[in-house]
Coordinates of C-alpha atoms and ligand atoms in Angstrom, one line a residue:
M1 CA 0.0 0.0 0.0
S2 CA 1.5 3.4 -0.9
E3 CA 1.4 6.0 1.9
K4 CA -2.2 6.5 3.1
R5 CA -3.8 9.2 5.1
V6 CA -7.0 9.0 7.1
L7 CA -9.0 12.0 8.3
L8 CA -10.4 11.1 11.7
I9 CA -13.4 13.0 12.9
I10 CA -13.6 12.5 16.7
G11 CA -17.1 13.0 18.0
G12 CA -18.3 13.6 21.5
G13 CA -18.9 10.3 23.2
V14 CA -17.4 8.3 26.1
A15 CA -15.6 6.0 23.6
A16 CA -13.7 9.0 22.2
Y17 CA -10.6 7.9 24.1
K18 CA -10.5 4.8 21.9
S19 CA -9.6 7.0 19.0
L20 CA -6.3 7.7 20.6
L21 CA -5.4 4.0 20.4
L22 CA -6.7 3.9 16.9
I23 CA -4.3 6.7 15.9
R24 CA -1.4 4.6 17.3
L25 CA -2.5 1.4 15.6
L26 CA -2.7 3.1 12.3
A27 CA 0.6 4.9 12.8
K28 CA 2.2 1.5 13.4
V29 CA 1.3 0.3 9.9
G30 CA 2.3 3.6 8.4
I31 CA -1.1 5.2 8.0
K32 CA -1.1 8.9 8.8
T33 CA -3.9 10.6 10.5
T34 CA -5.2 14.2 10.3
C35 CA -7.7 14.8 13.1
I36 CA -10.8 17.0 13.6
V37 CA -12.1 17.0 17.2
T38 CA -15.7 18.3 17.5
K39 CA -16.7 20.7 20.3
A40 CA -18.4 17.8 22.1
G41 CA -15.4 15.6 21.4
E42 CA -13.2 18.1 23.3
E43 CA -15.3 17.4 26.4
F44 CA -13.9 13.8 26.3
I45 CA -10.3 14.1 25.0
T46 CA -8.0 17.0 24.4
P47 CA -6.7 18.1 21.1
L48 CA -3.3 18.2 22.8
S49 CA -3.3 14.4 23.3
V50 CA -4.7 13.8 19.8
G51 CA -2.0 16.0 18.3
A52 CA 0.8 14.3 20.4
L53 CA -0.2 10.9 19.0
S54 CA -0.9 11.9 15.4
G55 CA 2.2 14.1 15.3
E56 CA 0.1 16.7 13.4
R57 CA -1.9 19.8 14.0
V58 CA -5.4 19.1 15.2
F59 CA -8.4 21.0 13.7
T60 CA -11.2 22.0 16.0
D61 CA -13.2 25.0 14.8
L62 CA -14.8 25.8 11.5
F63 CA -14.6 29.5 12.0
S64 CA -11.0 29.8 12.8
L65 CA -9.8 32.1 10.0
S66 CA -6.2 30.9 10.2
D67 CA -7.3 27.3 9.8
E68 CA -9.4 28.2 6.8
A69 CA -6.5 30.2 5.4
E70 CA -3.9 27.4 5.9
M71 CA -6.1 24.4 5.2
G72 CA -9.8 24.8 4.6
H73 CA -12.4 22.2 5.3
I74 CA -12.5 21.2 1.6
E75 CA -8.7 20.7 1.6
L76 CA -8.9 18.7 4.8
S77 CA -11.0 16.0 3.2
R78 CA -9.2 16.3 -0.2
S79 CA -5.9 15.2 1.2
A80 CA -7.4 12.1 2.9
D81 CA -7.9 8.6 1.4
L82 CA -10.7 7.8 3.8
I83 CA -12.7 9.7 6.4
V84 CA -13.4 7.8 9.7
V85 CA -15.9 9.2 12.1
V86 CA -15.0 7.8 15.5
P87 CA -17.1 7.8 17.6
A88 CA -19.9 8.4 15.3
T89 CA -22.5 9.8 17.7
A90 CA -26.2 9.9 17.0
D91 CA -25.8 13.6 16.4
L92 CA -23.0 13.3 13.9
M93 CA -24.9 10.6 12.0
A94 CA -28.0 12.7 12.0
K95 CA -26.2 15.8 10.8
S96 CA -24.4 13.9 8.1
A97 CA -27.6 12.1 6.9
N98 CA -29.5 15.3 6.7
G99 CA -26.8 17.5 5.2
F100 CA -26.3 19.9 8.1
A101 CA -23.1 22.0 7.9
N102 CA -22.8 24.0 11.1
D103 CA -19.4 23.0 12.3
L104 CA -16.1 21.8 10.9
A105 CA -17.0 18.1 11.2
S106 CA -20.4 18.3 9.5
T107 CA -19.1 20.7 6.9
T108 CA -16.3 18.4 6.0
L109 CA -18.6 15.4 5.8
L110 CA -20.9 17.4 3.5
A111 CA -18.1 18.7 1.3
T112 CA -16.3 15.4 0.8
D113 CA -16.4 13.0 -2.1
K114 CA -14.2 10.5 -0.2
R115 CA -15.5 7.3 1.4
V116 CA -16.6 7.7 5.0
L117 CA -16.4 5.0 7.6
Y118 CA -18.7 5.5 10.6
V119 CA -17.9 3.9 13.9
P120 CA -21.2 4.3 15.9
S121 CA -21.2 4.6 19.6
M122 CA -24.2 5.4 21.6
N123 CA -26.8 4.3 24.1
V124 CA -28.7 1.2 22.9
R125 CA -32.0 3.1 22.9
M126 CA -30.5 5.9 20.8
W127 CA -29.1 3.3 18.4
E128 CA -32.4 1.5 18.1
H129 CA -34.5 4.7 17.8
P130 CA -36.2 4.9 14.4
A131 CA -34.6 8.3 13.7
T132 CA -31.0 6.8 14.1
Q133 CA -32.0 3.7 12.1
K134 CA -33.3 5.9 9.3
N135 CA -30.1 8.0 9.3
L136 CA -28.2 4.8 9.2
Q137 CA -30.1 3.5 6.1
T138 CA -29.7 6.9 4.4
L139 CA -26.0 6.9 5.0
K140 CA -25.6 3.3 3.8
Q141 CA -27.6 4.0 0.7
R142 CA -25.1 6.8 -0.1
G143 CA -22.3 4.3 0.2
A144 CA -21.1 5.0 3.7
L145 CA -19.2 2.1 5.5
F146 CA -19.9 1.1 9.0
V147 CA -18.1 -0.9 11.6
G148 CA -20.1 -1.9 14.7
P149 CA -21.7 -1.1 17.0
V150 CA -21.3 -4.3 18.9
E151 CA -23.3 -5.7 21.7
G152 CA -22.0 -5.3 25.2
D153 CA -21.9 -3.3 28.4
M154 CA -22.0 0.4 28.0
A155 CA -20.7 3.3 30.0
C156 CA -24.3 4.3 30.8
G157 CA -24.8 0.9 32.6
E158 CA -27.1 -0.6 30.0
F159 CA -26.4 -3.7 27.9
G160 CA -27.1 -4.0 24.2
F161 CA -26.0 -2.8 20.7
G162 CA -24.4 0.6 20.8
R163 CA -21.0 -0.2 22.2
M164 CA -18.2 1.0 19.9
S165 CA -16.0 -1.5 18.2
E166 CA -12.5 -2.0 19.6
P167 CA -9.7 0.0 18.1
E168 CA -8.1 -3.2 16.7
T169 CA -11.2 -4.0 14.8
I170 CA -11.5 -0.4 13.5
A171 CA -7.9 -0.4 12.4
D172 CA -8.4 -3.7 10.6
T173 CA -11.4 -2.3 8.8
V174 CA -9.5 0.9 7.8
I175 CA -6.6 -1.2 6.5
N176 CA -8.9 -3.5 4.5
T177 CA -10.8 -0.5 3.2
L178 CA -7.6 1.3 2.1
A179 CA -6.4 -2.0 0.5
G180 CA -9.5 -1.9 -1.7
D181 CA -11.8 -4.3 0.1
T182 CA -15.1 -2.5 -0.1
H183 CA -17.1 -5.7 0.6
I184 CA -16.9 -5.1 4.3
D185 CA -20.1 -6.3 5.9
A186 CA -19.2 -4.3 8.9
L187 CA -22.8 -3.6 9.8
K188 CA -23.4 -7.3 10.3
P189 CA -23.9 -7.4 14.1
Q190 CA -20.8 -9.0 15.6
S191 CA -22.6 -11.4 18.0
L192 CA -22.0 -15.0 18.9
K193 CA -25.4 -15.4 20.5
G194 CA -26.6 -19.0 20.4
K195 CA -23.2 -20.3 19.4
H196 CA -21.4 -23.0 21.4
I197 CA -17.6 -22.5 21.5
L198 CA -15.2 -25.1 22.9
I199 CA -11.8 -23.8 24.0
T200 CA -8.8 -25.6 25.4
A201 CA -6.4 -23.6 27.4
G202 CA -3.2 -23.9 29.6
P203 CA -0.7 -26.7 29.7
T204 CA -1.3 -30.3 30.4
R205 CA 0.4 -32.1 33.2
E206 CA 1.7 -35.6 32.6
P207 CA 2.4 -37.4 35.8
I208 CA 5.7 -39.3 36.4
D209 CA 4.6 -40.4 39.8
P210 CA 2.2 -38.9 42.4
V211 CA 4.4 -35.8 43.0
R212 CA 6.3 -35.3 39.7
Y213 CA 5.1 -34.4 36.3
L214 CA 6.1 -33.2 32.8
S215 CA 4.5 -29.9 31.7
N216 CA 5.3 -26.6 30.1
N217 CA 5.2 -22.8 30.6
S218 CA 1.8 -22.1 29.3
S219 CA 0.0 -19.6 31.6
G220 CA -3.5 -20.1 30.0
K221 CA -3.8 -16.3 29.7
Q222 CA -4.6 -16.3 25.9
G223 CA -7.2 -19.1 26.2
Y224 CA -8.9 -17.6 29.1
A225 CA -9.0 -14.1 27.5
L226 CA -10.5 -15.8 24.4
A227 CA -13.2 -17.5 26.5
Q228 CA -14.0 -14.1 28.0
A229 CA -14.1 -12.4 24.7
C230 CA -16.5 -15.0 23.2
I231 CA -18.7 -14.8 26.3
D232 CA -18.8 -11.0 25.9
L233 CA -20.1 -11.5 22.4
G234 CA -22.9 -13.7 23.7
A235 CA -21.4 -17.2 23.1
N236 CA -22.0 -20.2 25.3
V237 CA -18.4 -21.2 26.1
S238 CA -17.0 -24.5 27.4
L239 CA -13.5 -24.0 28.6
V240 CA -11.4 -27.1 29.1
S241 CA -8.3 -26.1 31.0
G242 CA -5.1 -27.6 32.3
P243 CA -3.7 -26.4 35.7
V244 CA -3.2 -22.6 35.7
A245 CA -3.3 -19.8 38.3
L246 CA -6.3 -18.0 36.7
T247 CA -9.9 -17.7 37.7
P248 CA -12.2 -19.0 34.9
P249 CA -14.4 -16.3 33.3
K250 CA -17.8 -15.9 34.8
G251 CA -20.4 -17.7 32.7
A252 CA -18.0 -20.3 31.2
H253 CA -18.8 -24.0 31.5
F254 CA -15.5 -24.8 33.1
I255 CA -13.9 -28.3 33.0
A256 CA -10.6 -28.7 34.8
V257 CA -8.3 -31.4 33.5
Q258 CA -4.7 -32.5 34.1
T259 CA -3.5 -34.7 31.3
A260 CA -3.8 -34.6 27.5
R261 CA -5.9 -37.7 27.6
D262 CA -8.3 -36.1 30.1
M263 CA -8.4 -33.0 27.9
L264 CA -9.3 -35.0 24.8
G265 CA -12.0 -36.9 26.7
A266 CA -13.5 -33.6 28.0
C267 CA -13.5 -32.1 24.5
E268 CA -15.1 -35.1 22.8
A269 CA -17.8 -35.1 25.5
A270 CA -18.6 -31.5 24.8
L271 CA -19.3 -32.1 21.0
P272 CA -21.2 -31.0 19.0
V273 CA -20.1 -27.4 19.1
D274 CA -20.1 -24.6 16.5
V275 CA -16.4 -23.7 17.0
F276 CA -13.4 -25.5 18.4
I277 CA -10.4 -23.4 19.4
A278 CA -7.3 -25.3 20.6
V279 CA -5.2 -22.8 22.5
A280 CA -3.8 -25.3 25.0
A281 CA -0.1 -26.1 25.0
V282 CA -0.7 -29.8 25.2
A283 CA 2.4 -31.9 26.3
D284 CA 3.6 -33.8 23.2
W285 CA 4.6 -36.8 25.3
R286 CA 3.8 -38.5 28.5
P287 CA 5.8 -41.0 30.6
K288 CA 5.0 -44.5 29.4
T289 CA 4.3 -45.6 32.9
T290 CA 3.3 -43.6 36.0
G291 CA 4.5 -44.8 39.4
S292 CA 1.8 -45.2 41.9
K293 CA 4.2 -44.4 44.6
K294 CA 6.9 -41.6 44.7
I295 CA 10.0 -42.9 42.9
K296 CA 12.8 -42.9 45.5
K297 CA 16.0 -41.1 44.7
S298 CA 18.9 -43.5 44.7
K299 CA 22.6 -42.8 44.3
Q300 CA 23.1 -45.9 42.2
A301 CA 20.7 -45.2 39.3
I302 CA 18.7 -42.4 37.7
P303 CA 15.3 -43.9 36.9
P304 CA 14.8 -44.2 33.1
L305 CA 12.0 -42.1 31.6
T306 CA 10.4 -43.7 28.6
L307 CA 8.0 -41.3 26.8
V308 CA 5.1 -42.1 24.5
E309 CA 3.2 -39.7 22.3
N310 CA 0.1 -38.0 23.5
P311 CA -3.1 -37.8 21.4
D312 CA -3.3 -34.7 19.2
I313 CA -6.5 -33.2 20.5
L314 CA -6.8 -30.6 17.7
K315 CA -6.2 -33.2 14.9
T316 CA -8.7 -35.6 16.5
I317 CA -11.5 -33.1 16.9
A318 CA -10.8 -31.8 13.3
H319 CA -11.3 -35.4 12.0
H320 CA -14.1 -36.3 14.3
K321 CA -17.5 -37.5 12.9
K322 CA -18.9 -34.6 14.9
R323 CA -16.3 -32.1 13.5
P324 CA -17.3 -28.5 14.4
P325 CA -17.9 -26.3 11.3
L326 CA -15.1 -24.0 12.4
V327 CA -11.9 -25.5 13.8
I328 CA -9.1 -23.1 14.9
G329 CA -5.6 -24.1 16.0
F330 CA -2.7 -22.1 17.4
A331 CA 0.8 -22.5 15.9
A332 CA 3.3 -21.2 18.4
E333 CA 6.7 -21.1 16.6
T334 CA 10.1 -19.6 17.2
H335 CA 11.1 -19.5 13.5
N336 CA 9.7 -20.1 10.0
I337 CA 6.4 -19.1 11.5
L338 CA 4.2 -18.8 8.3
P339 CA 5.3 -22.0 6.5
Y340 CA 5.0 -24.0 9.6
A341 CA 1.5 -22.6 10.4
Q342 CA 0.4 -23.3 6.8
A343 CA 1.6 -26.8 7.0
K344 CA -0.1 -27.3 10.3
L345 CA -3.3 -26.0 9.0
K346 CA -3.3 -28.7 6.4
R347 CA -2.0 -31.5 8.5
K348 CA -4.4 -30.9 11.3
N349 CA -7.4 -30.3 9.0
C350 CA -8.1 -26.9 10.5
D351 CA -10.0 -24.0 9.0
W352 CA -8.0 -21.3 10.6
M353 CA -4.6 -21.3 12.3
I354 CA -3.4 -18.5 14.5
A355 CA 0.4 -18.3 14.1
N356 CA 2.4 -16.6 16.7
D357 CA 6.0 -16.0 17.4
V358 CA 6.9 -17.4 20.8
S359 CA 10.7 -16.6 20.5
G360 CA 10.2 -13.7 23.0
D361 CA 8.2 -13.8 26.2
V362 CA 4.8 -14.6 24.7
M363 CA 4.3 -17.7 26.8
G364 CA 3.3 -16.3 30.2
G365 CA 3.6 -12.7 29.0
D366 CA 0.7 -10.2 28.5
E367 CA 1.1 -9.4 24.8
N368 CA 0.7 -11.4 21.6
T369 CA 1.2 -10.8 17.9
M370 CA -1.2 -13.0 16.0
I371 CA -1.2 -13.9 12.3
L372 CA -4.5 -15.3 11.1
V373 CA -3.8 -18.0 8.5
T374 CA -6.7 -19.5 6.5
K375 CA -6.8 -21.6 3.4
D376 CA -7.0 -18.4 1.3
K377 CA -5.6 -15.5 3.3
I378 CA -3.0 -14.3 5.7
E379 CA -3.8 -11.4 8.0
H380 CA -1.1 -9.8 10.2
W381 CA -2.6 -8.4 13.4
T382 CA -0.9 -5.8 15.5
T383 CA 1.0 -6.6 18.7
Q384 CA -1.5 -6.1 21.5
T385 CA -2.6 -7.3 24.9
K386 CA -3.8 -10.9 25.0
Q387 CA -7.3 -9.5 25.9
N388 CA -7.4 -7.3 22.8
A389 CA -6.0 -10.1 20.6
A390 CA -8.8 -12.3 22.0
K391 CA -11.4 -9.6 21.2
Q392 CA -10.1 -9.4 17.6
L393 CA -10.3 -13.1 17.2
A394 CA -13.7 -13.4 18.7
T395 CA -14.9 -10.6 16.4
A396 CA -13.4 -12.4 13.4
I397 CA -15.3 -15.5 14.4
A398 CA -18.5 -13.6 14.9
K399 CA -18.1 -12.0 11.4
H400 CA -17.6 -15.5 10.0
I401 CA -20.3 -17.5 11.7
G402 CA -22.2 -14.9 13.8
T403 CA -25.9 -14.2 14.0
Ligands
LIG501 O1 1.8 -29.4 16.7 P1 1.7 -28.3 17.6 O2 1.7 -28.7 19.1 O3 2.6 -27.2 17.3 O4 0.2 -27.7 17.3 C1 -0.3 -26.7 18.1 C2 -1.8 -26.7 18.0 O5 -2.3 -28.0 18.2 C3 -2.4 -25.9 19.1 O6 -3.7 -25.4 18.7 C4 -2.6 -27.0 20.2 O7 -3.6 -26.6 21.1 C5 -3.0 -28.2 19.4 N1 -2.5 -29.4 20.0 C6 -3.5 -30.3 20.5 N2 -3.1 -31.6 21.0 C7 -1.8 -31.9 21.0 C8 -0.8 -31.0 20.5 C9 -1.2 -29.8 20.0 O8 -4.7 -30.0 20.6 N3 -1.4 -33.0 21.5

């Protein structure tokens, strides 16, 4: 993609703070942002912080003569490849749908011939109000793009559609739009309501004797975050987890296991499901025999440890007669990430593979860089917290199979 520029119109809503992260995410992939902050927007974030992140002058007032002299509202939109209204409040949508032009934001929206991506954020009743829905239809008919809103908790204490999409999702949509993908069905509600999702998480523990075992460094953080993100989108989640120091998300059907064989049994028992996501770091081998008593240390001989292969849970579920329609694996690699992930996708009969580089401190750490590998595409996602990576993956699943 040659150098791209986005004009961000930051409206007055509680979610305005998320636009700051959006600016950073876009900057990371080389997309420049020019920002307009509306009067109401200034009540939520300061032009100073917006300017510090975008590295550019921030525009706030239509009637500033110097602004108009240096860069008028027409020029502002002319130099952008895409306009993003974030948050798109009910007021901004209404103004834009009805052709109002009484401030810099609405004037720019009226004067532009560029594509506009709206990121709605408002109270559920405001979103569902016939006036807003009519404005939405009007804008859509004129070719406007939308991402979100999603269903979830809102700052006003209510629950429902109206919550603004996460910055990672918005950034993805911007990147895809700039890359020429205009088939974004971003208005499709990103909900997993009525879907049953089975997730494995954490390590497995393979006993040598009653006090010793083979295991690995998996913390379970990514799998648990994913369970939470799917629950937040309304899914019914079964979480099969090896031993970790985390509290299972509220609302998950939680099944604690120790060994790979237990994990496989619990997963098979949970079928049928709509989606299977294998996040667990399953031990590849287990001791061939397990002592029923603690093996005594002796000076003469170190006890031999013969290992046998554990079942491959992902591969088994992906070849199961009750195979879920969407099977997702994780490919943690330290090198050759993409070729290995692509080979694993095929070998394990998965639909999607999440490749990630674990050469750093991903295992046990708080951040992750995911690459979504499917049979026909590769999507590089930004480095982000495991929670946000989980939200991005849950949203991608919802877009794929959601209601
Ligand atoms: O082959 P590898 O262990 O790298 O594959 C990783 C993927 O397979 C992960 O999704 C992991 O949860 C899954 N897996 C599994 N059962 C195993 C080994 C890996 O489900 N025995």
